[in-house]
Coordinates of C-alpha atoms in Angstrom, one line a residue:
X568 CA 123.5 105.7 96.8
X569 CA 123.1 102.7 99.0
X570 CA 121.6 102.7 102.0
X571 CA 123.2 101.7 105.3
X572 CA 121.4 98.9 106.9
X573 CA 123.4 97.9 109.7
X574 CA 123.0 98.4 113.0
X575 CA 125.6 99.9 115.4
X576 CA 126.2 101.1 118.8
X577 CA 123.4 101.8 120.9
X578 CA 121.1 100.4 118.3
X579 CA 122.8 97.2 118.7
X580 CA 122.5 96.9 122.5
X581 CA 119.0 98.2 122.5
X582 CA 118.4 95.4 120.5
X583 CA 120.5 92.7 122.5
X584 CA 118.7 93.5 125.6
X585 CA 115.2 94.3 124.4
X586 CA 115.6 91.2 122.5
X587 CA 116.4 89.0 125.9
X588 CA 113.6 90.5 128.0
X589 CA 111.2 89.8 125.5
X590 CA 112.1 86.2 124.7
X591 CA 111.8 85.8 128.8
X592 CA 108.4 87.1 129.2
X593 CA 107.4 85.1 125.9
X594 CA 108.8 82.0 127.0
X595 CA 107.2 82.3 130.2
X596 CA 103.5 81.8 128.5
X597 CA 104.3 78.3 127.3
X598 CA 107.2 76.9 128.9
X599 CA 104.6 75.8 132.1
X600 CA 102.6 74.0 130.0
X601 CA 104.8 70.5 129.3
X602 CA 105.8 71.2 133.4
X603 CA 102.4 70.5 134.5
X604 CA 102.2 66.8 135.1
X605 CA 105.7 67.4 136.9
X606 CA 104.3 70.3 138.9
X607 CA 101.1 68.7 139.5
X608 CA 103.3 65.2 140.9
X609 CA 105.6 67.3 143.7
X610 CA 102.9 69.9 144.9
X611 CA 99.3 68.9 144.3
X612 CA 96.9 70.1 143.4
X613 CA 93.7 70.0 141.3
X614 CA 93.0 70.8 137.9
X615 CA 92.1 74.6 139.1
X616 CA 95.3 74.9 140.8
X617 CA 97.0 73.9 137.4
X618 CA 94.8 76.6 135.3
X619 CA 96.0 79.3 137.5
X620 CA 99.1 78.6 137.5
X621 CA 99.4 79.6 133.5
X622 CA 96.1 81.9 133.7
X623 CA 97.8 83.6 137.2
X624 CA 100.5 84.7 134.6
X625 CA 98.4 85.4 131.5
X626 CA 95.4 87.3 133.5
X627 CA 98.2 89.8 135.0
X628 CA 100.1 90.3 132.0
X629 CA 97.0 90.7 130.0
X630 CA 95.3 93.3 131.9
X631 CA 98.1 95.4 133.0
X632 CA 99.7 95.5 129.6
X633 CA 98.9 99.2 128.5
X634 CA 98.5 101.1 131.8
X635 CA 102.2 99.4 132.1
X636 CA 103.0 100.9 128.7
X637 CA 102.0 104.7 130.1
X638 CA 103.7 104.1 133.1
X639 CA 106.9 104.1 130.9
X640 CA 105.5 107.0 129.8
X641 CA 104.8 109.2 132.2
X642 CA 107.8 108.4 134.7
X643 CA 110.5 107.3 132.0
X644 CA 110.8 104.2 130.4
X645 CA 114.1 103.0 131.1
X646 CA 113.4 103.3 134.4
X647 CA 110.4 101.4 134.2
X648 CA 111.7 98.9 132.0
X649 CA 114.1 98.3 134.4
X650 CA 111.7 98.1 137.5
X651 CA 109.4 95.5 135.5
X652 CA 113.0 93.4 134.9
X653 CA 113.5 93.3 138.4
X654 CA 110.0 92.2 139.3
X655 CA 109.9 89.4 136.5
X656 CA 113.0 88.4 138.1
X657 CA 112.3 88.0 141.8
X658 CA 108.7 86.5 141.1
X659 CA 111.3 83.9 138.9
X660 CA 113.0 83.1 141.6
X661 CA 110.2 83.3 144.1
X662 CA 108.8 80.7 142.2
X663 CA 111.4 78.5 141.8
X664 CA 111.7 78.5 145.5
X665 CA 107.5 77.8 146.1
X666 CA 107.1 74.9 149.0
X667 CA 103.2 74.6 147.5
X668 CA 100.8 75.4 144.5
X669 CA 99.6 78.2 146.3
X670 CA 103.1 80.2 146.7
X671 CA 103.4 79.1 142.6
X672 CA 100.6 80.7 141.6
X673 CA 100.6 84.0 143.6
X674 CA 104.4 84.4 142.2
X675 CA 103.5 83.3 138.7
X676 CA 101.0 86.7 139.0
X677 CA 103.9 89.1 140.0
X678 CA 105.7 87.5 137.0
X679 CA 103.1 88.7 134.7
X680 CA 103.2 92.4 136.4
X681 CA 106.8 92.2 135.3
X682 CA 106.2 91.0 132.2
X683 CA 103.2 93.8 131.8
X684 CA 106.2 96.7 132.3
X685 CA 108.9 94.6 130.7
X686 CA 107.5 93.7 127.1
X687 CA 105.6 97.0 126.1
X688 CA 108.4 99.3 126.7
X689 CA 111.2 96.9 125.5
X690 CA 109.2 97.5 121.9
X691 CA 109.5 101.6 122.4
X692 CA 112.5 101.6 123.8
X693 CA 113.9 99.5 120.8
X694 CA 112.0 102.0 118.0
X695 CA 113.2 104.9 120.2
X696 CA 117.1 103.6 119.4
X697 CA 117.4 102.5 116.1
X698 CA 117.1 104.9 112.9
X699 CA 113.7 105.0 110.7
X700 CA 116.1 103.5 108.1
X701 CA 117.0 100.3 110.2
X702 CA 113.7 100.0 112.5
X703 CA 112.8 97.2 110.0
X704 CA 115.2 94.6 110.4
X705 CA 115.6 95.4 114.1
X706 CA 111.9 94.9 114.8
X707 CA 112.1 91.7 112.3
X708 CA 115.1 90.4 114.3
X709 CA 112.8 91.2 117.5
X710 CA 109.9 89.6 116.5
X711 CA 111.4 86.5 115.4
X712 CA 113.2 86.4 118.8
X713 CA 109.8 86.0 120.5
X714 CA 108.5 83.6 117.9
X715 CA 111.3 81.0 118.8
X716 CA 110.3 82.1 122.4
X717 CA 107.4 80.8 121.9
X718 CA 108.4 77.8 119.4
X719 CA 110.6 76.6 122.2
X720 CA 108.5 77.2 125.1
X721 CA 107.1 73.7 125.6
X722 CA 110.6 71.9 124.2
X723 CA 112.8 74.0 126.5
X724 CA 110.4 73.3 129.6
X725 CA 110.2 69.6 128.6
X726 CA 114.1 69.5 129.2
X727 CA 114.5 71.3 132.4
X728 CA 111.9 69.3 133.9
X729 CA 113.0 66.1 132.8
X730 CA 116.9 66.5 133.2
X731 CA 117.2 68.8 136.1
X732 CA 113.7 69.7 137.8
X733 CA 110.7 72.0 137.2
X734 CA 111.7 74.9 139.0
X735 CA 115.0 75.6 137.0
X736 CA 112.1 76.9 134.0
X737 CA 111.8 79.9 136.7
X738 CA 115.5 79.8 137.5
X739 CA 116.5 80.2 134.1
X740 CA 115.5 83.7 133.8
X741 CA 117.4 84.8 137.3
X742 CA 120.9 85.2 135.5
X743 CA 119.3 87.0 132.6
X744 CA 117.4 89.8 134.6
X745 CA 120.4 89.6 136.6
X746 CA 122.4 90.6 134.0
X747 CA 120.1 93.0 132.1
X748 CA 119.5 95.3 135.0
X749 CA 122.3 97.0 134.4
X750 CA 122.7 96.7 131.0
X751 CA 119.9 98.5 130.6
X752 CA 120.9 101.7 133.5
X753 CA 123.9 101.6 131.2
X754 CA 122.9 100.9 127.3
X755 CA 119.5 102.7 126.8
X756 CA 118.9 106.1 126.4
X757 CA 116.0 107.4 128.9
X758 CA 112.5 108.4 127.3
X759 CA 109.3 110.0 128.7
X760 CA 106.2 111.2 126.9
X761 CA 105.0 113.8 130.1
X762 CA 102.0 114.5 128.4
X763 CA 100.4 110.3 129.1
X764 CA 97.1 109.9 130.6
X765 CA 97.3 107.3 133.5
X766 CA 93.5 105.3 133.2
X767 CA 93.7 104.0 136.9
X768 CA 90.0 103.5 136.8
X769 CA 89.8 101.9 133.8
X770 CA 92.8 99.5 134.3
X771 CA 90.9 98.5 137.8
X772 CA 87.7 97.8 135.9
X773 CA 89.0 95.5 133.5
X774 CA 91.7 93.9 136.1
X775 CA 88.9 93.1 138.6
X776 CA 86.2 92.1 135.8
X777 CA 88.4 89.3 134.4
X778 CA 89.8 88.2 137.1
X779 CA 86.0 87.2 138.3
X780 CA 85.0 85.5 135.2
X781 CA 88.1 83.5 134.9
X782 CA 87.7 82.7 138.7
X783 CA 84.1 81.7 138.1
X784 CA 85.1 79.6 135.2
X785 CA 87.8 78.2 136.9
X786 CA 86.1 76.9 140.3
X787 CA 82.7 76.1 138.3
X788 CA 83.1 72.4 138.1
X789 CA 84.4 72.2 141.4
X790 CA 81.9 74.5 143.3
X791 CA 79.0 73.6 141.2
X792 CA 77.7 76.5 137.9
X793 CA 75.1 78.1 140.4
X794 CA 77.2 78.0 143.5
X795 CA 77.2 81.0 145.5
X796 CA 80.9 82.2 144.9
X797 CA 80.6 81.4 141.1
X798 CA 77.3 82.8 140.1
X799 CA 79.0 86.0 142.6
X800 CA 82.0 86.3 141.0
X801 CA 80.6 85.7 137.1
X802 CA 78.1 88.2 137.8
X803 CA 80.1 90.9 139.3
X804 CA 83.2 90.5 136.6
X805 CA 80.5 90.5 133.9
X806 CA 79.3 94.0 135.8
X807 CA 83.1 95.2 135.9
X808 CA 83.4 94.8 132.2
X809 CA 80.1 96.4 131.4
X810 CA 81.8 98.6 133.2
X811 CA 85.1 98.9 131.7
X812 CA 82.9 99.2 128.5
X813 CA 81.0 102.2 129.2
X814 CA 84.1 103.8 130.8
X815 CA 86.0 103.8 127.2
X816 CA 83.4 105.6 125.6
X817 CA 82.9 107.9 128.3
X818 CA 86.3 108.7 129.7
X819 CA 88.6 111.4 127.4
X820 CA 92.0 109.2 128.1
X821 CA 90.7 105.6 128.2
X822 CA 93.4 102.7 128.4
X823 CA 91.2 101.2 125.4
X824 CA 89.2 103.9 123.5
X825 CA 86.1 102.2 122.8
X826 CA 85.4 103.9 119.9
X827 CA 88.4 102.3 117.9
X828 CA 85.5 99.1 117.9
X829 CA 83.1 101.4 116.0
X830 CA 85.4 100.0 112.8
X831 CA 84.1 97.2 112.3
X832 CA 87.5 95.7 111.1
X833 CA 89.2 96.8 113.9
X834 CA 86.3 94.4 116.0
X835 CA 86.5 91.3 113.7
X836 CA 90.4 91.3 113.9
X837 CA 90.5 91.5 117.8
X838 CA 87.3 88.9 118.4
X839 CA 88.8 87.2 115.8
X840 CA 92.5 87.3 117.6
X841 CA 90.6 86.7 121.3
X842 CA 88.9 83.6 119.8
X843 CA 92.0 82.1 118.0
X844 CA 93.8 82.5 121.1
X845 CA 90.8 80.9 123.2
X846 CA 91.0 77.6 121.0
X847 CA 95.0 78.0 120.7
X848 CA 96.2 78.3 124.6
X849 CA 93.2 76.0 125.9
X850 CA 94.2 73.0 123.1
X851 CA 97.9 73.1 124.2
X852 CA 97.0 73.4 128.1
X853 CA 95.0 69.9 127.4
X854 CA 97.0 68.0 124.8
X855 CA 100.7 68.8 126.2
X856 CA 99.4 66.8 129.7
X857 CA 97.9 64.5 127.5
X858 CA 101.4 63.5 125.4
X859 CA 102.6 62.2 128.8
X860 CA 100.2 61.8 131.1
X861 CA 98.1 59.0 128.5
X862 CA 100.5 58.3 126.2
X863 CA 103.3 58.3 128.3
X864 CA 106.2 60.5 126.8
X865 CA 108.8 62.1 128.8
X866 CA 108.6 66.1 129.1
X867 CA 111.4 66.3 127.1
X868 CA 109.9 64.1 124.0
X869 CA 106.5 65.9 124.6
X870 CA 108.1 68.9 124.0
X871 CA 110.1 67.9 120.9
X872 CA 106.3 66.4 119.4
X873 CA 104.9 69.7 120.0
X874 CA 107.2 71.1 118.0
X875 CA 105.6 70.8 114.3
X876 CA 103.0 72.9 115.7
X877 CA 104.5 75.6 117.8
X878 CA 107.6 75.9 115.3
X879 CA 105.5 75.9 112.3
X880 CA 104.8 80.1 112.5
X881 CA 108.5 80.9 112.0
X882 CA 108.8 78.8 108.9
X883 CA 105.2 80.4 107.6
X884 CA 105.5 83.6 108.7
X885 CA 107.4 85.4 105.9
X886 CA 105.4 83.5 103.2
X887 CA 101.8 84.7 104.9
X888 CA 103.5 88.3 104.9
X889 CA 104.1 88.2 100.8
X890 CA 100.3 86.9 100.7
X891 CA 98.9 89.1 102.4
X892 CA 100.9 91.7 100.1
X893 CA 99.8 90.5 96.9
X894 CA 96.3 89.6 97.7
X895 CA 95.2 91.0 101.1
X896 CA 95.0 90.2 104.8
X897 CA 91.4 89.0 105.3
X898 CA 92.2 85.5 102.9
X899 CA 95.4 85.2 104.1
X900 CA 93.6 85.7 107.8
X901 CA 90.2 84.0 107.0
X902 CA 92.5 81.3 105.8
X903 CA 94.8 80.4 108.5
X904 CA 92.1 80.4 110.9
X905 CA 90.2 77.9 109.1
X906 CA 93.1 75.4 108.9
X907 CA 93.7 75.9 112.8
X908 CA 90.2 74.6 112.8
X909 CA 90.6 72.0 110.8
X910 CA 93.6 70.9 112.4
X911 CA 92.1 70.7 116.0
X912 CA 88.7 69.1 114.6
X913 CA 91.3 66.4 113.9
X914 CA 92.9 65.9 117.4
X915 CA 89.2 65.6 117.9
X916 CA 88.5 63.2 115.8
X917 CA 91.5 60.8 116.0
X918 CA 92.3 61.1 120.2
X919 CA 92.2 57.8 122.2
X920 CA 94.6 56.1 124.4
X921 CA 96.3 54.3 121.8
X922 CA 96.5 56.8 119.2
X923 CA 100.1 56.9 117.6
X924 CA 102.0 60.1 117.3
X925 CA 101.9 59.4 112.8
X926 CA 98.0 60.1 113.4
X927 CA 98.6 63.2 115.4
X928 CA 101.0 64.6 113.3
X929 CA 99.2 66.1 110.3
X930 CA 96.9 68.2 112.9
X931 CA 99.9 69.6 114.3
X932 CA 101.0 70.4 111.2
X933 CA 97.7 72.1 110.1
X934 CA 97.3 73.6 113.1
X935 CA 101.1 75.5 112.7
X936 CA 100.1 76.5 109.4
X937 CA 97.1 78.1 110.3
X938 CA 99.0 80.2 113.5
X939 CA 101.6 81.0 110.9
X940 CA 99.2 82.7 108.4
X941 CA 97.3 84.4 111.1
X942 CA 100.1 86.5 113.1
X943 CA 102.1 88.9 110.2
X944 CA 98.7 89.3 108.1
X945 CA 96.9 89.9 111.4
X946 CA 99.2 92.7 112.8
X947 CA 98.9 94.3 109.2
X948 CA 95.1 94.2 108.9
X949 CA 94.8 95.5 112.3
X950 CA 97.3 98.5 111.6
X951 CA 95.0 99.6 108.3
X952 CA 91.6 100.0 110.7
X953 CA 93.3 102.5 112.6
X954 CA 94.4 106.0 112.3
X955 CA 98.0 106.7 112.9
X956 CA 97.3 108.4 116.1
X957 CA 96.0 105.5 117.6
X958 CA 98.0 102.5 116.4
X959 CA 99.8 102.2 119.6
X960 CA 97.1 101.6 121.7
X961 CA 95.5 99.3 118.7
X962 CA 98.4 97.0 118.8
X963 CA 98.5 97.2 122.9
X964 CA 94.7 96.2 123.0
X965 CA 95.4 93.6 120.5
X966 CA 98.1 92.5 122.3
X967 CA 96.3 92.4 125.8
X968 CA 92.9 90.7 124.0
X969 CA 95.4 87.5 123.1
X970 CA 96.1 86.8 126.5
X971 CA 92.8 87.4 127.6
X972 CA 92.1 85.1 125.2
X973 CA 94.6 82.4 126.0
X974 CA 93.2 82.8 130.0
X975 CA 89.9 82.2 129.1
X976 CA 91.0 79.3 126.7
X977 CA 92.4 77.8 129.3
X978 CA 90.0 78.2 132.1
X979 CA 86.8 77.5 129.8
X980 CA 88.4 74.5 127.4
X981 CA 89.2 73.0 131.3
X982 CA 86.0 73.7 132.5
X983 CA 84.5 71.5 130.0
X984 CA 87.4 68.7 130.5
X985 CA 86.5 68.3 134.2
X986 CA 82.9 68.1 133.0
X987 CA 83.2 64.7 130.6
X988 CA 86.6 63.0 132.1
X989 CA 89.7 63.8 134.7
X990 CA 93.1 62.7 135.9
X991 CA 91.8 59.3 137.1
X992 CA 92.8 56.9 134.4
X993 CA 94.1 57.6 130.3
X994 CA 90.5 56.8 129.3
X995 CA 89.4 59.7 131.6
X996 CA 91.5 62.0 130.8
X997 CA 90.8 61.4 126.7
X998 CA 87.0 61.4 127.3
X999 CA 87.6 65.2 128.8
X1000 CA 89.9 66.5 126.4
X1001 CA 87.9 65.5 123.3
X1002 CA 85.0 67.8 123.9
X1003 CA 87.6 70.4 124.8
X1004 CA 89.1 70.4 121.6
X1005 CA 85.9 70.5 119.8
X1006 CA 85.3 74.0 121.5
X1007 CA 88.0 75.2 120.7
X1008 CA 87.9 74.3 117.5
X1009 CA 84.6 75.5 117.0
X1010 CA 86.2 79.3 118.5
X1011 CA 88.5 79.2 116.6
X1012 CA 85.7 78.5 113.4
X1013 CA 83.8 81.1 114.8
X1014 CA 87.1 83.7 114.4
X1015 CA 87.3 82.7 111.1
X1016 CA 83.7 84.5 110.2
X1017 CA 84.6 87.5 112.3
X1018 CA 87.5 87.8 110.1
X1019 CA 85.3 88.3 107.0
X1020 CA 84.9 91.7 108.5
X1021 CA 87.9 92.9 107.9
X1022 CA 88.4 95.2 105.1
X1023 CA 89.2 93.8 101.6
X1024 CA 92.6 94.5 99.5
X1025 CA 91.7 97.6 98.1
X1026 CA 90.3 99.4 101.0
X1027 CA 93.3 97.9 103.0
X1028 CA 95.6 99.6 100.6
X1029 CA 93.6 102.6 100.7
X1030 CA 93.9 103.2 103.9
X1031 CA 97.3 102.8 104.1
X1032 CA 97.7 105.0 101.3
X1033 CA 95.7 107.6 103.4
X1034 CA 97.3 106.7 106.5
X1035 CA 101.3 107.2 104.2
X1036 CA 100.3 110.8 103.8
X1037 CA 99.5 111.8 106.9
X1038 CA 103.6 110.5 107.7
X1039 CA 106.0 113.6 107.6
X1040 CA 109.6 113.1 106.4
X1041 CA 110.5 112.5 110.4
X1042 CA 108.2 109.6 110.7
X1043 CA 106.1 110.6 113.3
X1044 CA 103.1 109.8 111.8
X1045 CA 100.7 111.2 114.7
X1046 CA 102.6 114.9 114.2
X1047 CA 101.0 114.6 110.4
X1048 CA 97.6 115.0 111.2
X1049 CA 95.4 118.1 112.2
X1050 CA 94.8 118.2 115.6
X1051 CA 91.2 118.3 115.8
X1052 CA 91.5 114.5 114.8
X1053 CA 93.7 113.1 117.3
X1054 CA 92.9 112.8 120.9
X1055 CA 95.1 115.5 123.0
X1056 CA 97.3 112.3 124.9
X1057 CA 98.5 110.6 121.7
X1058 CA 101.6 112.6 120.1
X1059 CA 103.1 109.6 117.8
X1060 CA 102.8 105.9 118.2
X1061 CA 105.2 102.8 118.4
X1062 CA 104.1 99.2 118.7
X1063 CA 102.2 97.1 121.3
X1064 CA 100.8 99.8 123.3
X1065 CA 103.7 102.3 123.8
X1066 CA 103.9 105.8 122.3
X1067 CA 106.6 107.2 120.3
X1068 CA 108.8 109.9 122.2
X1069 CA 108.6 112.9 123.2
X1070 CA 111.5 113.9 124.6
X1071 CA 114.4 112.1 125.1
X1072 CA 118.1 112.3 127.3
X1073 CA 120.8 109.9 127.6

């Protein structure tokens, strides 16, 4: 008999609406980034003032990723999914409307809350409506959604800025959250798992920890390394994360058990993915403001050059996800790291004021490479350190350690650009960026030998094989095993932090 793939009804809106708020929160993490010079023309500012205004978004979305995840579950995730829409769409507009940098910045943080409620539950609300049978090709269709989000980011915000104006990259999403509001009170069924552990201790912790060191990092240059507010703030976000720390292995509902890092797979694919993303957001920050602001390309045709690197994933993707099939994760990983290294040792290497876009090419095109065999194999090595139970909140604190990761990027990769060059001249601004790039290159190296940790092709597939028989016929994998191993909160799993129903009413 053959099976029925196609999706219908419900399954299909689901997937139209989940779909849309994801590629919005996606496209928010990029699309800034070719803005900057436009953004840093009409309001001011300083280089600071232009790290915040990505890490402002990053930072929120990062840390409140999870606890937004078991706010969905706890008081219903269509309801929440809708209440994160609405946020992500007034902080849009908000600011779209700002009169200065400061006004930019605090809305580009609400944006992040939304994005924090938004993105997590558009994932289980999306598993929650589509059959077992189906989930594949919907949560393909998803995730390749948010790939061209994220492909188009800095191409898309090139072209509003150049041919209409910087804010319409914030306007753009008004009509769509507009529009999905109530779409969703209509489309998607209503969801709850009653049983979820709200961490509000934890989730202040980590919120308040980073926010200090990425503020200390951020104002170092200006303020001076053993200034009073930075030494203060490093110091007391380093004593929040300690914090945070002891708190997972202490606490019986953590938002991030700690003891998941006991595995020590499960740690070399999340330093590993933290690092990568370090290198990654903090190279593109520096090199999309150097396309125009030294070599003098429009928004629009910085965007379009950008293109072989942030496109690259989508076309890479599928073929790093047979790899990793036939011969493992950790080479497939181990591998796509290294040519991400390469490839920004090379902007390195070749940068100057003159350099022609030919030269710059093939680095963009090793770089793409190496972010398109990193994600699929990633995700699937990360899933096989893991017990069923506790796959959600794997892939939600692997999600949430990536934008950490981009944050810091950002804030340390400028850090050491306002050390060696600034805005004053081309010259300047290439004597900066080249150090940059060699740390994050060398972060990105450094992923590359945490990935060794991860577990090798047979132990992958033994664990999987282990992890397939605890899955009953139902496909609720958590249900399958006894409950002495799982903790009491977790009753199933679904991706990127959310939990698998519960109970569910239309």
């Amino acid at each position: 008999m053959v099976q029925d793939t196609k999706l219908r009804g419900p399954a299909v809106w689901a997937l139209v609406i989940t779909g849309a708020a994801s590629f919005m929160a996606a496209l928010d993490n990029l699309v800034v980034t070719t803005a900057l010079p436009s953004i840093r023309e009409d309001l001011g500012g300083k280089l600071e003032d232009l790290e915040w205004t990505v890490n402002a978004y990053t930072l929120t979305f990062a840390v409140l990723l999870m606890f937004g995840a078991a706010l969905g579950d706890r008081f219903g995730r269509r309801r929440l999914f809708i209440a994160g829409t609405a946020v992500f769409t007034v902080a849009s507009a908000a600011a779209a409307m700002s009169p200065g940098i400061n006004e930019l910045i605090a809305a580009r943080a609400v944006q992040g809350v939304g994005a924090a409620i938004m993105m997590p539950l558009s994932l289980t609300l999306l598993t929650v409506a589509v059959p077992a049978a189906r989930r594949g090709m919907a949560l393909g269709i998803y995730g390749a959604l948010t790939g061209l989000a994220v492909a188009s980011g800095p191409l898309i915000g090139g072209s509003l800025t150049e041919h209409i104006s910087w804010q319409w990259i914030f306007w753009l999403n008004v009509p769509v959250g507009l529009a999905l509001m109530p779409l969703s009170r209509m489309r998607l069924g209503e969801s709850t798992a009653p049983q979820a552990k709200l961490d509000v201790p934890g989730t202040l912790l980590i919120s308040g920890g980073l926010f200090g060191i990425v503020y200390g990092l951020v104002n170092a240059n200006a303020d001076g390394w053993t200034s009073l507010p930075v030494l203060t703030s490093l110091l007391v976000g380093a004593a929040l994360v300690g914090g945070f720390i002891h708190h997972g292995f202490r606490n019986a509902n953590p938002v991030l058990p700690m003891r998941l890092f006991r595995d020590r797979g499960f740690f070399g694919i999340n330093m590993a993915s933290l690092l990568m993303f370090v290198g990654m957001f903090g190279s593109i920050f520096l090199l999309s403001q150097f396309l125009q602001g030294v070599l003098g390309y429009s928004p629009t045709e910085a965007g379009l050059r950008m293109l072989p690197w942030t496109a690259m994933p989508m076309i890479v993707a599928p073929i790093s996800g047979i790899l990793s099939d036939r011969i493992g994760s950790r080479p497939v990983v181990v591998t796509g790291l290294a040519l991400q290294a390469i490839g920004l040792g090379w902007f390195a290497v070749i940068l100057g004021t003159e350099v022609s876009y030919a030269a710059q090419l093939p680095a963009m095109i090793i770089s793409g490479i190496g972010m398109g065999l990193f994600f699929a194999p990633a995700s699937n090595a990360l899933m096989s350190t893991v017990a069923p139970a506790d796959q959600g909140k794997a892939a939600g604190a692997n999600s949430a350690l990536r934008e950490v990761g981009g944050a810091l990027g950002v804030a340390v990769l400028a850090s050491v650009f306002s050390a060696q060059g600034g805005y004053q001249s081309g010259q300047t601004f290439t004597d900066g960026t080249v150090p940059a790039l060699w740390i994050g290159g060398a972060a990105v190296a450094v992923a590359a030998a945490l990935a060794l940790l991860l577990p090798g092709r047979a132990a992958e597939k033994a664990r999987a094989a282990l992890s397939m028989e605890d899955r009953p016929a139902q496909d609720r994998p958590a249900d399958a095993q006894p409950e002495g191993d799982r903790p009491a909160d977790d009753r199933g799993t679904a991706p990127a932090g959310g939990r698998a129903p519960e109970k569910a009413a239309v």
